[in-house]
């Protein structure tokens, strides 16, 4: 039951809404459809939240450290996926901006949004 709770929190509207908004309006050079992304994004965050609980349990991490770790792991994974599958038609400068944007987004998503949902619900 605890894993289901983690998945629901990770895939909740509060967690994925900014990703869906940015995917719809701020990424014109994308090589993927918004419809597919809108189905994958909640699953992505839900699974990462479950994995973060497993990692935290395995390594006895605090709630804060759990989300610091998962923000870095999920950030590195999404950057790797973006580069390997060439998901955007970016110049080098645009890729660098994307890296920074995604780092900030993932830090905020995991360490503020998901953290406080976990802490208070």
Tab-separated table of N, CA and C in Angstrom:
chain	number	residue	atom	x	y	z
A	1	UNK	N	0.802	-1.190	0.000
A	1	UNK	CA	0.000	0.000	0.000
A	1	UNK	C	0.854	1.267	0.000
A	2	UNK	N	2.013	1.205	0.673
A	2	UNK	CA	2.860	2.392	0.727
A	2	UNK	C	3.408	2.747	-0.662
A	3	UNK	N	3.647	1.748	-1.504
A	3	UNK	CA	4.136	2.029	-2.859
A	3	UNK	C	3.051	2.650	-3.721
A	4	UNK	N	1.817	2.221	-3.536
A	4	UNK	CA	0.704	2.822	-4.260
A	4	UNK	C	0.551	4.284	-3.869
A	5	UNK	N	0.670	4.574	-2.583
A	5	UNK	CA	0.604	5.958	-2.096
A	5	UNK	C	1.696	6.802	-2.755
A	6	UNK	N	2.914	6.260	-2.808
A	6	UNK	CA	4.027	6.995	-3.410
A	6	UNK	C	3.780	7.248	-4.898
A	7	UNK	N	3.248	6.245	-5.578
A	7	UNK	CA	2.971	6.412	-7.007
A	7	UNK	C	1.904	7.477	-7.223
A	8	UNK	N	0.861	7.457	-6.429
A	8	UNK	CA	-0.225	8.443	-6.571
A	8	UNK	C	0.296	9.851	-6.294
A	9	UNK	N	1.101	10.008	-5.272
A	9	UNK	CA	1.675	11.326	-4.984
A	9	UNK	C	2.552	11.787	-6.138
A	10	UNK	N	3.427	10.931	-6.624
A	10	UNK	CA	4.334	11.300	-7.714
A	10	UNK	C	3.624	11.618	-9.010
A	11	UNK	N	2.505	10.973	-9.257
A	11	UNK	CA	1.785	11.198	-10.507
A	11	UNK	C	0.640	12.194	-10.359
A	12	UNK	N	0.552	12.851	-9.220
A	12	UNK	CA	-0.551	13.769	-8.963
A	12	UNK	C	-0.458	15.029	-9.818
A	13	UNK	N	-1.575	15.678	-9.932
A	13	UNK	CA	-1.684	16.896	-10.735
A	13	UNK	C	-0.706	17.963	-10.270
A	14	UNK	N	-0.563	18.148	-8.963
A	14	UNK	CA	0.341	19.172	-8.430
A	14	UNK	C	1.785	18.955	-8.875
A	15	UNK	N	2.152	17.704	-9.070
A	15	UNK	CA	3.530	17.386	-9.441
A	15	UNK	C	3.758	17.563	-10.940
A	16	UNK	N	2.825	17.136	-11.769
A	16	UNK	CA	3.075	17.107	-13.215
A	16	UNK	C	2.544	18.313	-13.977
A	17	UNK	N	1.748	19.169	-13.359
A	17	UNK	CA	1.117	20.262	-14.104
A	17	UNK	C	2.136	21.196	-14.767
A	18	UNK	N	3.214	21.547	-14.084
A	18	UNK	CA	4.195	22.451	-14.689
A	18	UNK	C	4.913	21.779	-15.848
A	19	UNK	N	5.136	20.484	-15.752
A	19	UNK	CA	5.763	19.763	-16.859
A	19	UNK	C	4.856	19.725	-18.078
A	20	UNK	N	3.590	19.473	-17.844
A	20	UNK	CA	2.639	19.420	-18.954
A	20	UNK	C	2.468	20.793	-19.606
A	21	UNK	N	2.419	21.818	-18.796
A	21	UNK	CA	2.289	23.178	-19.336
A	21	UNK	C	3.507	23.543	-20.187
A	22	UNK	N	4.689	23.300	-19.650
A	22	UNK	CA	5.905	23.635	-20.397
A	22	UNK	C	6.042	22.799	-21.657
A	23	UNK	N	5.642	21.553	-21.593
A	23	UNK	CA	5.705	20.693	-22.780
A	23	UNK	C	4.748	21.190	-23.863
A	24	UNK	N	3.625	21.714	-23.451
A	24	UNK	CA	2.627	22.174	-24.420
A	24	UNK	C	2.998	23.513	-25.052
A	25	UNK	N	3.612	24.407	-24.273
A	25	UNK	CA	3.792	25.774	-24.757
A	25	UNK	C	5.231	26.251	-24.921
A	26	UNK	N	6.193	25.610	-24.310
A	26	UNK	CA	7.553	26.154	-24.308
A	26	UNK	C	8.583	25.321	-25.042
A	27	UNK	N	8.195	24.297	-25.744
A	27	UNK	CA	9.167	23.439	-26.427
A	27	UNK	C	8.773	23.217	-27.887
A	28	UNK	N	8.887	24.229	-28.725
A	28	UNK	CA	8.471	24.062	-30.126
A	28	UNK	C	9.380	23.156	-30.948
A	29	UNK	N	10.634	22.945	-30.530
A	29	UNK	CA	11.570	22.136	-31.308
A	29	UNK	C	11.565	20.668	-30.888
A	30	UNK	N	10.468	20.190	-30.376
A	30	UNK	CA	10.430	18.819	-29.865
A	30	UNK	C	10.191	17.805	-30.979
A	31	UNK	N	10.707	16.609	-30.763
A	31	UNK	CA	10.543	15.495	-31.707
A	31	UNK	C	9.612	14.439	-31.135
A	32	UNK	N	8.615	14.846	-30.382
A	32	UNK	CA	7.659	13.942	-29.755
A	32	UNK	C	6.319	14.644	-29.668
A	33	UNK	N	5.271	13.856	-29.443
A	33	UNK	CA	3.939	14.448	-29.389
A	33	UNK	C	3.548	14.753	-27.942
A	34	UNK	N	2.812	15.819	-27.778
A	34	UNK	CA	2.329	16.204	-26.457
A	34	UNK	C	1.400	15.135	-25.889
A	35	UNK	N	0.619	14.514	-26.735
A	35	UNK	CA	-0.325	13.495	-26.284
A	35	UNK	C	0.408	12.330	-25.609
A	36	UNK	N	1.486	11.871	-26.217
A	36	UNK	CA	2.267	10.784	-25.609
A	36	UNK	C	2.937	11.258	-24.321
A	37	UNK	N	3.463	12.472	-24.362
A	37	UNK	CA	4.132	13.017	-23.185
A	37	UNK	C	3.162	13.135	-22.015
A	38	UNK	N	1.946	13.569	-22.286
A	38	UNK	CA	0.966	13.737	-21.210
A	38	UNK	C	0.568	12.412	-20.573
A	39	UNK	N	0.776	11.318	-21.275
A	39	UNK	CA	0.517	10.001	-20.700
A	39	UNK	C	1.740	9.474	-19.943
A	40	UNK	N	2.921	9.818	-20.422
A	40	UNK	CA	4.157	9.299	-19.828
A	40	UNK	C	4.590	10.083	-18.590
A	41	UNK	N	4.419	11.396	-18.581
A	41	UNK	CA	4.921	12.233	-17.484
A	41	UNK	C	4.397	11.814	-16.108
A	42	UNK	N	3.096	11.585	-15.932
A	42	UNK	CA	2.646	11.156	-14.600
A	42	UNK	C	3.232	9.804	-14.182
A	43	UNK	N	3.369	8.898	-15.124
A	43	UNK	CA	3.962	7.590	-14.821
A	43	UNK	C	5.426	7.765	-14.442
A	44	UNK	N	6.130	8.621	-15.168
A	44	UNK	CA	7.546	8.912	-14.894
A	44	UNK	C	7.728	9.386	-13.457
A	45	UNK	N	6.996	10.409	-13.067
A	45	UNK	CA	7.145	10.955	-11.712
A	45	UNK	C	6.640	9.974	-10.660
A	46	UNK	N	5.588	9.241	-10.959
A	46	UNK	CA	5.081	8.245	-10.024
A	46	UNK	C	6.092	7.143	-9.763
A	47	UNK	N	6.686	6.611	-10.832
A	47	UNK	CA	7.687	5.546	-10.675
A	47	UNK	C	8.935	6.050	-9.962
A	48	UNK	N	9.363	7.263	-10.280
A	48	UNK	CA	10.529	7.807	-9.590
A	48	UNK	C	10.253	8.009	-8.103
A	49	UNK	N	9.017	8.369	-7.768
A	49	UNK	CA	8.709	8.525	-6.346
A	49	UNK	C	8.730	7.183	-5.633
A	50	UNK	N	8.255	6.144	-6.283
A	50	UNK	CA	8.335	4.794	-5.712
A	50	UNK	C	9.801	4.381	-5.565
A	51	UNK	N	10.591	4.605	-6.614
A	51	UNK	CA	12.019	4.255	-6.547
A	51	UNK	C	12.731	5.042	-5.454
A	52	UNK	N	12.327	6.297	-5.251
A	52	UNK	CA	12.968	7.093	-4.200
A	52	UNK	C	12.691	6.500	-2.827
A	53	UNK	N	11.492	5.970	-2.626
A	53	UNK	CA	11.190	5.319	-1.346
A	53	UNK	C	12.023	4.059	-1.169
A	54	UNK	N	12.171	3.287	-2.227
A	54	UNK	CA	12.981	2.066	-2.157
A	54	UNK	C	14.440	2.414	-1.841
A	55	UNK	N	14.975	3.415	-2.528
A	55	UNK	CA	16.356	3.851	-2.284
A	55	UNK	C	16.510	4.368	-0.857
A	56	UNK	N	15.558	5.177	-0.407
A	56	UNK	CA	15.626	5.743	0.944
A	56	UNK	C	15.568	4.652	2.008
A	57	UNK	N	14.730	3.653	1.772
A	57	UNK	CA	14.628	2.538	2.719
A	57	UNK	C	15.918	1.720	2.733
A	58	UNK	N	16.437	1.451	1.553
A	58	UNK	CA	17.662	0.650	1.431
A	58	UNK	C	18.858	1.322	2.103
A	59	UNK	N	18.967	2.643	1.949
A	59	UNK	CA	20.130	3.363	2.457
A	59	UNK	C	19.838	4.194	3.702
A	60	UNK	N	18.634	4.013	4.268
A	60	UNK	CA	18.241	4.708	5.495
A	60	UNK	C	18.389	6.232	5.367
A	61	UNK	N	17.818	6.787	4.310
A	61	UNK	CA	17.906	8.220	4.057
A	61	UNK	C	16.742	8.963	4.714
A	62	UNK	N	17.007	10.168	5.121
A	62	UNK	CA	15.935	11.025	5.635
A	62	UNK	C	15.044	11.447	4.467
A	63	UNK	N	13.892	12.024	4.789
A	63	UNK	CA	12.980	12.480	3.750
A	63	UNK	C	13.650	13.536	2.873
A	64	UNK	N	14.353	14.471	3.487
A	64	UNK	CA	15.034	15.530	2.728
A	64	UNK	C	16.103	14.932	1.816
A	65	UNK	N	16.936	14.047	2.351
A	65	UNK	CA	18.003	13.441	1.555
A	65	UNK	C	17.417	12.569	0.449
A	66	UNK	N	16.320	11.912	0.711
A	66	UNK	CA	15.641	11.101	-0.303
A	66	UNK	C	15.329	11.932	-1.538
A	67	UNK	N	14.799	13.122	-1.331
A	67	UNK	CA	14.409	13.937	-2.479
A	67	UNK	C	15.588	14.656	-3.129
A	68	UNK	N	16.628	14.902	-2.387
A	68	UNK	CA	17.851	15.431	-3.008
A	68	UNK	C	18.434	14.380	-3.946
A	69	UNK	N	18.502	13.150	-3.473
A	69	UNK	CA	19.044	12.056	-4.287
A	69	UNK	C	18.185	11.813	-5.519
A	70	UNK	N	16.873	11.716	-5.336
A	70	UNK	CA	16.008	11.414	-6.487
A	70	UNK	C	15.976	12.569	-7.478
A	71	UNK	N	16.104	13.795	-7.022
A	71	UNK	CA	16.133	14.908	-7.969
A	71	UNK	C	17.353	14.812	-8.878
A	72	UNK	N	18.496	14.421	-8.330
A	72	UNK	CA	19.699	14.288	-9.150
A	72	UNK	C	19.636	13.059	-10.058
A	73	UNK	N	19.162	11.938	-9.529
A	73	UNK	CA	19.065	10.720	-10.349
A	73	UNK	C	18.072	10.882	-11.495
A	74	UNK	N	16.897	11.419	-11.201
A	74	UNK	CA	15.895	11.575	-12.255
A	74	UNK	C	16.319	12.642	-13.257
A	75	UNK	N	16.987	13.697	-12.794
A	75	UNK	CA	17.511	14.721	-13.699
A	75	UNK	C	18.530	14.116	-14.664
A	76	UNK	N	19.485	13.373	-14.136
A	76	UNK	CA	20.501	12.756	-15.003
A	76	UNK	C	19.870	11.788	-15.995
A	77	UNK	N	18.875	11.052	-15.545
A	77	UNK	CA	18.200	10.099	-16.427
A	77	UNK	C	17.453	10.810	-17.548
A	78	UNK	N	16.739	11.871	-17.239
A	78	UNK	CA	15.967	12.566	-18.277
A	78	UNK	C	16.898	13.268	-19.265
A	79	UNK	N	18.015	13.778	-18.795
A	79	UNK	CA	18.999	14.396	-19.693
A	79	UNK	C	19.589	13.337	-20.612
A	80	UNK	N	19.919	12.186	-20.069
A	80	UNK	CA	20.449	11.091	-20.868
A	80	UNK	C	19.434	10.642	-21.925
A	81	UNK	N	18.193	10.500	-21.540
A	81	UNK	CA	17.144	10.113	-22.489
A	81	UNK	C	17.000	11.161	-23.587
A	82	UNK	N	17.001	12.426	-23.204
A	82	UNK	CA	16.858	13.508	-24.187
A	82	UNK	C	17.989	13.494	-25.207
A	83	UNK	N	19.200	13.243	-24.748
A	83	UNK	CA	20.347	13.229	-25.668
A	83	UNK	C	20.382	11.962	-26.519
A	84	UNK	N	20.175	10.813	-25.903
A	84	UNK	CA	20.265	9.543	-26.628
A	84	UNK	C	19.180	9.443	-27.699
A	85	UNK	N	17.968	9.845	-27.356
A	85	UNK	CA	16.859	9.733	-28.301
A	85	UNK	C	16.625	10.992	-29.120
A	86	UNK	N	17.513	11.979	-28.956
A	86	UNK	CA	17.448	13.207	-29.731
A	86	UNK	C	16.029	13.783	-29.730
A	87	UNK	N	15.522	14.051	-28.548
A	87	UNK	CA	14.132	14.467	-28.396
A	87	UNK	C	13.875	15.922	-28.771
A	88	UNK	N	14.930	16.695	-28.956
A	88	UNK	CA	14.779	18.102	-29.329
A	88	UNK	C	15.744	18.456	-30.450
A	89	UNK	N	15.365	19.436	-31.243
A	89	UNK	CA	16.233	19.999	-32.278
A	89	UNK	C	16.839	21.286	-31.725
A	90	UNK	N	17.844	21.144	-30.886
A	90	UNK	CA	18.458	22.273	-30.212
A	90	UNK	C	19.850	22.541	-30.755
A	91	UNK	N	20.243	23.807	-30.682
A	91	UNK	CA	21.637	24.170	-30.887
A	91	UNK	C	22.375	23.865	-29.582
A	92	UNK	N	23.689	23.996	-29.591
A	92	UNK	CA	24.462	23.750	-28.365
A	92	UNK	C	24.039	24.697	-27.246
A	93	UNK	N	23.806	25.955	-27.604
A	93	UNK	CA	23.368	26.933	-26.604
A	93	UNK	C	22.009	26.545	-26.027
A	94	UNK	N	21.095	26.103	-26.868
A	94	UNK	CA	19.774	25.691	-26.398
A	94	UNK	C	19.851	24.447	-25.518
A	95	UNK	N	20.748	23.520	-25.846
A	95	UNK	CA	20.937	22.348	-24.995
A	95	UNK	C	21.424	22.781	-23.616
A	96	UNK	N	22.365	23.697	-23.559
A	96	UNK	CA	22.872	24.176	-22.269
A	96	UNK	C	21.771	24.840	-21.452
A	97	UNK	N	20.931	25.629	-22.103
A	97	UNK	CA	19.800	26.251	-21.413
A	97	UNK	C	18.822	25.189	-20.921
A	98	UNK	N	18.619	24.166	-21.724
A	98	UNK	CA	17.734	23.061	-21.348
A	98	UNK	C	18.263	22.333	-20.118
A	99	UNK	N	19.569	22.083	-20.076
A	99	UNK	CA	20.170	21.412	-18.919
A	99	UNK	C	19.913	22.210	-17.633
A	100	UNK	N	20.124	23.500	-17.699
A	100	UNK	CA	19.918	24.353	-16.527
A	100	UNK	C	18.448	24.398	-16.147
A	101	UNK	N	17.588	24.583	-17.153
A	101	UNK	CA	16.147	24.616	-16.896
A	101	UNK	C	15.679	23.325	-16.228
A	102	UNK	N	16.096	22.183	-16.763
A	102	UNK	CA	15.658	20.904	-16.213
A	102	UNK	C	16.195	20.686	-14.795
A	103	UNK	N	17.422	21.114	-14.537
A	103	UNK	CA	17.981	20.984	-13.192
A	103	UNK	C	17.139	21.774	-12.196
A	104	UNK	N	16.839	23.013	-12.529
A	104	UNK	CA	16.018	23.847	-11.649
A	104	UNK	C	14.630	23.243	-11.480
A	105	UNK	N	14.038	22.803	-12.594
A	105	UNK	CA	12.703	22.211	-12.549
A	105	UNK	C	12.674	20.975	-11.659
A	106	UNK	N	13.633	20.094	-11.802
A	106	UNK	CA	13.646	18.864	-11.015
A	106	UNK	C	13.943	19.130	-9.547
A	107	UNK	N	14.795	20.082	-9.250
A	107	UNK	CA	15.051	20.436	-7.851
A	107	UNK	C	13.780	20.975	-7.205
A	108	UNK	N	13.075	21.863	-7.899
A	108	UNK	CA	11.825	22.414	-7.364
A	108	UNK	C	10.761	21.330	-7.242
A	109	UNK	N	10.610	20.523	-8.288
A	109	UNK	CA	9.584	19.480	-8.275
A	109	UNK	C	9.782	18.524	-7.108
A	110	UNK	N	10.984	18.004	-6.949
A	110	UNK	CA	11.215	16.989	-5.923
A	110	UNK	C	11.392	17.577	-4.532
A	111	UNK	N	12.139	18.659	-4.416
A	111	UNK	CA	12.505	19.157	-3.094
A	111	UNK	C	11.531	20.159	-2.501
A	112	UNK	N	10.595	20.612	-3.285
A	112	UNK	CA	9.560	21.494	-2.748
A	112	UNK	C	8.189	20.848	-2.903
A	113	UNK	N	7.775	20.592	-4.129
A	113	UNK	CA	6.414	20.111	-4.374
A	113	UNK	C	6.194	18.723	-3.776
A	114	UNK	N	6.976	17.749	-4.218
A	114	UNK	CA	6.766	16.376	-3.731
A	114	UNK	C	7.121	16.274	-2.252
A	115	UNK	N	8.165	16.937	-1.841
A	115	UNK	CA	8.570	16.895	-0.430
A	115	UNK	C	7.426	17.309	0.492
A	116	UNK	N	6.790	18.443	0.191
A	116	UNK	CA	5.733	18.921	1.076
A	116	UNK	C	4.450	18.105	0.957
A	117	UNK	N	4.170	17.556	-0.202
A	117	UNK	CA	3.024	16.651	-0.310
A	117	UNK	C	3.283	15.417	0.574
A	118	UNK	N	4.484	14.870	0.467
A	118	UNK	CA	4.841	13.706	1.290
A	118	UNK	C	4.797	14.038	2.790
A	119	UNK	N	5.294	15.180	3.131
A	119	UNK	CA	5.410	15.545	4.537
A	119	UNK	C	4.040	15.769	5.186
A	120	UNK	N	3.098	16.347	4.448
A	120	UNK	CA	1.840	16.729	5.069
A	120	UNK	C	0.645	15.858	4.706
A	121	UNK	N	0.822	14.888	3.823
A	121	UNK	CA	-0.324	14.021	3.483
A	121	UNK	C	-0.021	12.622	3.808
